Amino acid sequence: MTNPVAGFVMLAAAAMHWWMFVQESILFARHSKTQRMVGVAPAAVQAVQLWAFHQGVYNLLLGALGATGSLFLLLGHTATGTALFVAAAVSMIAAAGALLAVDRRRQRLPGFAAQALPAIIALTALLAP
């Protein structure tokens, strides 16, 4: 890997996305803290449960994309690893930006920072000379 910091930070970002998969796809219906985190009233949980599950799967796959890119880079497959790594980081940053664009209150939430900052740091570390 060209920069081990990039790989470490991307793996941290991937782990955060995997944790969100657990929260959104497995625990959402029975975990009020997760429901409050995403702003869902108790009365609406059943109506949005499928959407939360889908969002969780998105996060699972996004984390897998970043981790796979890091692994390919570690194994010396620079072109493939860089493509996967950059795709994951840019997707994480874009998703955080979309969240902010839809609801400016989300700017203060740890979720916005947790999604955007590790990806920005990882991408910056990867692309640094």
PDB file of C-alpha atoms in Angstrom, residues 53-118:
ATOM      1  CA  PHE A  53     -33.086  -2.092   5.999  1.00  0.00           C
ATOM      2  CA  HIS A  54     -32.206  -1.014   2.468  1.00  0.00           C
ATOM      3  CA  GLN A  55     -30.050   1.840   3.775  1.00  0.00           C
ATOM      4  CA  GLY A  56     -28.241  -0.605   6.056  1.00  0.00           C
ATOM      5  CA  VAL A  57     -27.441  -2.928   3.155  1.00  0.00           C
ATOM      6  CA  TYR A  58     -26.099   0.083   1.225  1.00  0.00           C
ATOM      7  CA  ASN A  59     -23.798   0.824   4.169  1.00  0.00           C
ATOM      8  CA  LEU A  60     -22.678  -2.812   4.386  1.00  0.00           C
ATOM      9  CA  LEU A  61     -21.715  -2.850   0.712  1.00  0.00           C
ATOM     10  CA  LEU A  62     -20.066   0.563   0.860  1.00  0.00           C
ATOM     11  CA  GLY A  63     -17.894  -0.594   3.754  1.00  0.00           C
ATOM     12  CA  ALA A  64     -17.045  -3.770   1.860  1.00  0.00           C
ATOM     13  CA  LEU A  65     -16.022  -1.717  -1.182  1.00  0.00           C
ATOM     14  CA  GLY A  66     -13.613   0.389   0.881  1.00  0.00           C
ATOM     15  CA  ALA A  67     -12.172  -2.594   2.741  1.00  0.00           C
ATOM     16  CA  THR A  68     -11.708  -4.518  -0.493  1.00  0.00           C
ATOM     17  CA  GLY A  69      -9.923  -1.550  -2.061  1.00  0.00           C
ATOM     18  CA  SER A  70      -7.609  -1.373   0.963  1.00  0.00           C
ATOM     19  CA  LEU A  71      -6.919  -5.093   0.726  1.00  0.00           C
ATOM     20  CA  PHE A  72      -6.099  -4.892  -2.982  1.00  0.00           C
ATOM     21  CA  LEU A  73      -3.729  -1.997  -2.297  1.00  0.00           C
ATOM     22  CA  LEU A  74      -2.085  -3.947   0.521  1.00  0.00           C
ATOM     23  CA  LEU A  75      -1.567  -6.890  -1.835  1.00  0.00           C
ATOM     24  CA  GLY A  76       0.043  -4.652  -4.448  1.00  0.00           C
ATOM     25  CA  HIS A  77      -2.825  -4.503  -6.943  1.00  0.00           C
ATOM     26  CA  THR A  78      -2.555  -0.742  -7.238  1.00  0.00           C
ATOM     27  CA  ALA A  79      -4.937  -0.007 -10.123  1.00  0.00           C
ATOM     28  CA  THR A  80      -7.799  -2.160  -8.835  1.00  0.00           C
ATOM     29  CA  GLY A  81      -7.242  -1.148  -5.212  1.00  0.00           C
ATOM     30  CA  THR A  82      -7.124   2.541  -6.033  1.00  0.00           C
ATOM     31  CA  ALA A  83     -10.294   2.336  -8.129  1.00  0.00           C
ATOM     32  CA  LEU A  84     -12.240   0.560  -5.375  1.00  0.00           C
ATOM     33  CA  PHE A  85     -10.809   2.764  -2.621  1.00  0.00           C
ATOM     34  CA  VAL A  86     -11.587   6.006  -4.453  1.00  0.00           C
ATOM     35  CA  ALA A  87     -15.079   4.792  -5.411  1.00  0.00           C
ATOM     36  CA  ALA A  88     -15.840   4.005  -1.764  1.00  0.00           C
ATOM     37  CA  ALA A  89     -14.405   7.260  -0.405  1.00  0.00           C
ATOM     38  CA  VAL A  90     -16.156   9.449  -2.972  1.00  0.00           C
ATOM     39  CA  SER A  91     -19.448   7.605  -2.380  1.00  0.00           C
ATOM     40  CA  MET A  92     -19.151   8.104   1.393  1.00  0.00           C
ATOM     41  CA  ILE A  93     -18.398  11.801   0.938  1.00  0.00           C
ATOM     42  CA  ALA A  94     -21.224  12.251  -1.583  1.00  0.00           C
ATOM     43  CA  ALA A  95     -23.702  10.479   0.706  1.00  0.00           C
ATOM     44  CA  ALA A  96     -22.728  12.749   3.598  1.00  0.00           C
ATOM     45  CA  GLY A  97     -23.102  15.776   1.317  1.00  0.00           C
ATOM     46  CA  ALA A  98     -26.532  14.585   0.203  1.00  0.00           C
ATOM     47  CA  LEU A  99     -27.585  14.206   3.830  1.00  0.00           C
ATOM     48  CA  LEU A 100     -26.446  17.739   4.560  1.00  0.00           C
ATOM     49  CA  ALA A 101     -28.153  19.127   1.448  1.00  0.00           C
ATOM     50  CA  VAL A 102     -31.493  17.600   2.430  1.00  0.00           C
ATOM     51  CA  ASP A 103     -31.424  18.609   6.092  1.00  0.00           C
ATOM     52  CA  ARG A 104     -28.961  21.250   7.299  1.00  0.00           C
ATOM     53  CA  ARG A 105     -29.651  20.214  10.910  1.00  0.00           C
ATOM     54  CA  ARG A 106     -27.710  17.029  10.140  1.00  0.00           C
ATOM     55  CA  GLN A 107     -24.537  19.114   9.961  1.00  0.00           C
ATOM     56  CA  ARG A 108     -24.361  18.987  13.747  1.00  0.00           C
ATOM     57  CA  LEU A 109     -24.978  15.272  14.024  1.00  0.00           C
ATOM     58  CA  PRO A 110     -22.119  12.890  14.658  1.00  0.00           C
ATOM     59  CA  GLY A 111     -23.415  10.729  11.805  1.00  0.00           C
ATOM     60  CA  PHE A 112     -22.607  13.364   9.211  1.00  0.00           C
ATOM     61  CA  ALA A 113     -19.062  13.803  10.522  1.00  0.00           C
ATOM     62  CA  ALA A 114     -18.616  10.056  11.001  1.00  0.00           C
ATOM     63  CA  GLN A 115     -19.491   9.427   7.376  1.00  0.00           C
ATOM     64  CA  ALA A 116     -17.627  12.302   5.747  1.00  0.00           C
ATOM     65  CA  LEU A 117     -14.461  12.868   7.762  1.00  0.00           C
ATOM     66  CA  PRO A 118     -12.872   9.386   7.657  1.00  0.00           C
TER      67      PRO A 118
END
